[in-house]
Short mmCIF file of C-alpha atoms in Angstrom, two decimals:
data_model
loop_
_atom_site.label_atom_id
_atom_site.label_comp_id
_atom_site.label_asym_id
_atom_site.label_seq_id
_atom_site.Cartn_x
_atom_site.Cartn_y
_atom_site.Cartn_z
CA MET S 1 20.48 5.29 -19.77
CA LYS S 2 21.15 5.66 -16.20
CA ASP S 3 21.45 2.92 -13.73
CA PHE S 4 17.90 2.27 -13.54
CA LYS S 5 14.72 3.49 -15.03
CA ILE S 6 11.37 3.65 -13.74
CA LEU S 7 7.84 2.86 -15.88
CA CYS S 8 4.87 3.93 -14.66
CA PHE S 9 1.42 3.62 -15.89
CA LYS S 10 -0.79 5.95 -14.36
CA SER S 11 -4.84 6.45 -14.29
CA GLU S 12 -8.05 6.91 -12.90
CA ALA S 13 -9.90 3.92 -10.83
CA ARG S 14 -12.66 3.05 -13.69
CA GLU S 15 -10.13 2.59 -16.33
CA PHE S 16 -7.21 1.11 -14.09
CA GLN S 17 -9.02 -1.68 -12.58
CA ARG S 18 -10.61 -3.22 -15.36
CA ASP S 19 -7.48 -5.32 -16.22
CA SER S 20 -5.84 -5.34 -12.98
CA SER S 21 -5.39 -8.05 -10.40
CA GLU S 22 -8.50 -9.39 -8.57
CA TYR S 23 -7.67 -7.72 -5.34
CA ILE S 24 -7.03 -4.42 -7.14
CA ALA S 25 -10.60 -4.70 -9.09
CA ARG S 26 -12.18 -5.30 -5.59
CA ILE S 27 -11.29 -2.04 -3.77
CA PRO S 28 -14.35 0.00 -3.60
CA ALA S 29 -12.60 3.21 -5.11
CA ASP S 30 -14.49 6.06 -6.77
CA PRO S 31 -14.45 6.18 -10.42
CA GLN S 32 -11.98 9.36 -10.07
CA ASP S 33 -9.51 8.06 -7.84
CA GLN S 34 -6.02 7.60 -8.74
CA PHE S 35 -4.28 4.31 -9.25
CA ALA S 36 -1.05 3.78 -10.68
CA LEU S 37 1.66 0.69 -11.39
CA VAL S 38 5.32 1.21 -10.84
CA MET S 39 8.05 -1.05 -11.96
CA ALA S 40 11.97 -0.73 -12.78
CA VAL S 41 14.28 -1.80 -15.61
CA GLY S 42 17.92 -2.20 -15.09
CA ARG S 43 20.50 -0.34 -17.41
CA ASP S 44 20.42 -3.72 -19.40
CA GLY S 45 17.00 -4.01 -19.73
CA ALA S 46 16.14 -6.34 -17.00
CA ILE S 47 12.97 -5.83 -15.05
CA GLY S 48 12.81 -5.45 -11.68
CA PHE S 49 13.89 -2.96 -8.95
CA ASP S 50 16.36 -5.70 -7.76
CA LYS S 51 18.49 -5.36 -10.92
CA SER S 52 20.46 -2.12 -9.67
CA SER S 53 21.36 -0.75 -6.44
CA GLU S 54 20.26 2.28 -6.85
CA GLY S 55 16.99 0.40 -8.06
CA VAL S 56 16.80 -1.34 -4.23
CA ARG S 57 17.59 1.82 -2.81
CA ALA S 58 14.86 3.99 -4.23
CA LEU S 59 12.37 1.17 -3.03
CA ASN S 60 13.50 1.04 0.30
CA GLU S 61 13.44 4.94 0.21
CA ILE S 62 9.69 4.56 -0.46
CA VAL S 63 8.92 1.49 2.06
CA SER S 64 10.73 3.51 5.18
CA LYS S 65 8.53 6.13 4.83
CA CYS S 66 5.64 3.94 5.21
CA TYR S 67 3.74 2.01 8.48
CA PHE S 68 3.71 -1.71 6.53
CA LEU S 69 2.00 -5.17 7.56
CA GLY S 70 4.62 -7.52 9.28
CA ALA S 71 4.44 -10.73 10.47
CA ASN S 72 0.98 -12.06 11.73
CA ASN S 73 -0.51 -9.17 10.21
CA SER S 74 0.84 -6.78 12.46
CA ILE S 75 1.12 -3.12 11.77
CA GLN S 76 5.12 -1.95 11.87
CA MET S 77 6.39 1.40 12.45
CA PRO S 78 8.45 3.21 9.48
CA GLU S 79 11.91 2.19 9.03
CA PHE S 80 14.65 1.83 6.51
CA PRO S 81 15.15 -2.21 5.37
CA LYS S 82 18.53 -3.86 5.72
CA ASN S 83 17.67 -5.33 2.17
CA MET S 84 15.25 -5.22 -0.33
CA PHE S 85 11.99 -5.32 1.03
CA MET S 86 8.16 -5.26 -0.28
CA PRO S 87 5.23 -6.02 2.57
CA ALA S 88 2.32 -6.93 1.62
CA LEU S 89 0.58 -3.76 2.20
CA LEU S 90 2.33 0.08 3.10
CA PHE S 91 0.17 2.94 4.50
CA ARG S 92 1.60 6.42 4.41
CA ASP S 93 0.87 8.42 7.18
CA LYS S 94 -1.46 11.48 6.65
CA TYR S 95 -1.06 14.11 9.85
CA GLY S 96 -1.09 11.77 12.49
CA ARG S 97 -4.18 10.08 11.19
CA PHE S 98 -3.11 6.76 10.26
CA GLU S 99 -1.56 6.50 13.99
CA ALA S 100 -4.66 7.16 15.43
CA LEU S 101 -6.04 4.43 13.24
CA MET S 102 -3.66 2.06 14.80
CA ASN S 103 -4.48 3.09 18.20
CA ALA S 104 -8.14 2.38 17.59
CA HIS S 105 -6.99 -0.95 16.38
CA LYS S 106 -5.24 -1.50 19.77
CA LYS S 107 -8.04 -0.18 21.81
CA TYR S 108 -10.32 -2.69 19.80
CA GLU S 109 -7.91 -5.71 20.46
CA ALA S 110 -7.77 -4.72 24.49
CA GLU S 111 -11.48 -4.56 24.46
CA LEU S 112 -11.98 -7.59 22.56
CA LYS S 113 -9.41 -9.72 25.27
CA LYS S 114 -11.56 -8.26 27.94
CA TYR S 115 -15.05 -9.13 25.95
CA LYS S 116 -14.43 -12.95 25.82
CA VAL S 117 -13.20 -13.29 29.33
CA LEU S 118 -16.72 -11.50 30.73
CA SER S 119 -18.86 -13.24 28.17
CA ARG S 120 -17.65 -16.83 29.57
CA HIS S 121 -19.63 -15.33 32.74
CA ARG S 122 -22.21 -13.06 31.69
CA ASP S 123 -23.52 -10.98 29.03
CA ALA S 124 -21.19 -8.88 27.78
CA GLN S 125 -21.45 -6.24 24.53
CA GLU S 126 -19.29 -7.17 21.91
CA PRO S 127 -17.14 -3.95 20.86
CA SER S 128 -17.35 -2.46 17.34
CA MET S 129 -14.41 -3.63 15.00
CA SER S 130 -11.78 -0.95 13.90
CA VAL S 131 -10.71 0.03 10.72
CA LEU S 132 -7.77 -1.52 10.43
CA SER S 133 -9.39 -4.72 12.56
CA THR S 134 -11.86 -5.32 9.83
CA LEU S 135 -9.04 -4.82 7.07
CA LEU S 136 -6.24 -7.60 9.39
CA GLN S 137 -9.25 -10.30 9.95
CA ASP S 138 -9.83 -10.68 6.37
CA ASP S 139 -7.64 -13.66 5.27
CA GLN S 140 -7.16 -11.86 1.74
CA LEU S 141 -6.65 -8.57 3.19
CA LEU S 142 -9.68 -7.52 0.88
CA MET S 143 -11.04 -3.99 1.63
CA ASN S 144 -14.43 -2.99 2.08
CA GLU S 145 -16.30 0.76 1.71
CA MET S 146 -15.47 1.32 5.78
CA VAL S 147 -11.88 0.07 5.23
CA TYR S 148 -11.08 1.93 1.63
CA ARG S 149 -12.69 5.24 3.45
CA GLY S 150 -10.46 4.99 6.38
CA LEU S 151 -7.60 4.53 4.58
CA GLN S 152 -8.18 7.00 2.13
CA SER S 153 -8.77 9.69 4.99
CA ALA S 154 -5.52 8.36 6.94
CA CYS S 155 -2.96 7.87 4.15
CA HIS S 156 -1.54 10.14 1.64
CA TYR S 157 -1.38 6.94 -0.60
CA VAL S 158 -1.53 3.13 0.02
CA ILE S 159 0.60 0.68 -1.53
CA SER S 160 0.05 -3.35 -2.69
CA PRO S 161 2.73 -5.36 -4.06
CA ILE S 162 2.36 -6.97 -7.33
CA LEU S 163 2.64 -10.13 -6.16
CA SER S 164 2.53 -12.52 -9.51
CA GLY S 165 6.16 -11.08 -10.46
CA GLU S 166 4.98 -10.43 -14.05
CA HIS S 167 6.34 -6.95 -13.89
CA GLY S 168 9.85 -7.86 -11.81
CA ARG S 169 10.51 -8.21 -8.33
CA GLY S 170 9.66 -4.79 -6.15
CA ALA S 171 6.65 -3.79 -9.07
CA PHE S 172 3.97 -2.42 -7.12
CA ASN S 173 0.53 -0.51 -7.01
CA VAL S 174 -0.24 2.40 -5.39
CA PHE S 175 -3.60 4.38 -4.67
CA ALA S 176 -4.98 7.54 -3.25
CA LYS S 177 -7.77 10.10 -3.92
CA ASN S 178 -4.43 11.73 -5.21
CA LEU S 179 -1.27 10.62 -5.90
CA ASP S 180 0.29 14.03 -6.56
CA PHE S 181 1.87 13.55 -3.04
CA PHE S 182 3.40 10.12 -3.75
CA PHE S 183 4.75 11.32 -7.19
CA GLU S 184 6.32 14.32 -5.34
CA GLU S 185 7.88 12.16 -2.92
CA PHE S 186 9.02 9.33 -5.52
CA LYS S 187 10.54 11.88 -7.43
CA SER S 188 12.44 13.09 -5.01
CA VAL S 189 13.90 9.29 -4.10
CA VAL S 190 14.73 8.50 -7.56
CA SER S 191 16.52 12.00 -8.66
CA GLY S 192 19.62 11.89 -9.84
CA SER S 193 19.34 8.43 -10.74
CA SER S 194 16.21 8.23 -12.84
CA GLY S 195 13.12 10.04 -13.86
CA ILE S 196 9.40 8.56 -13.74
CA ASN S 197 8.50 7.80 -17.37
CA PHE S 198 4.70 7.65 -17.52
CA VAL S 199 3.56 5.22 -20.13
CA SER S 200 0.60 3.67 -21.23
CA GLU S 201 -0.46 0.25 -20.05
CA SER S 202 0.32 -1.75 -23.31
CA GLU S 203 4.01 -0.39 -22.72
CA LEU S 204 4.52 -1.69 -19.58
CA LEU S 205 7.03 -4.60 -19.41
CA PHE S 206 6.83 -7.98 -18.38
CA ASP S 207 9.47 -10.25 -17.22
#
């Protein structure tokens, strides 16, 4: 065994969401959309990306390719983390479309501030919420149909961490209409250190 290995359970939404977390189960995905759970196992069998230096590097490489949700629900530009880091949500931009969603969100925030000032003095039309504004104003970051379709169009993939820790630190769910782009990118990140071992749901390990 090399420094670490990756275990991955991949399936269509209609199967994946049956036994997933409440957050994942509530995503309004089409039945054929693709979801995957990704976790890491160290050389000694310890579970988590943090159990090996190569695991930390691999996770940070993926994080560095994505826009991510930072403090106070602010969207941050891609950057390479100094330490192992898994934000609340990550968004892999597709052809500049996620950047366009960010710009629409900034425009909405500016128009909302203007509306709040004007509405104190006269009738004013409240601006329509953008895709990201709708997502970020939900305390649980739940995705309605508009948000999910918007992200699906603007992102190669979206990553949501597994907060329970049951599959070790850094484990995550990833979803898209088609996950081929993610797996090509992830394979290049872990090449030379670990292959991706596709397993059934029953073969996933628990910490």
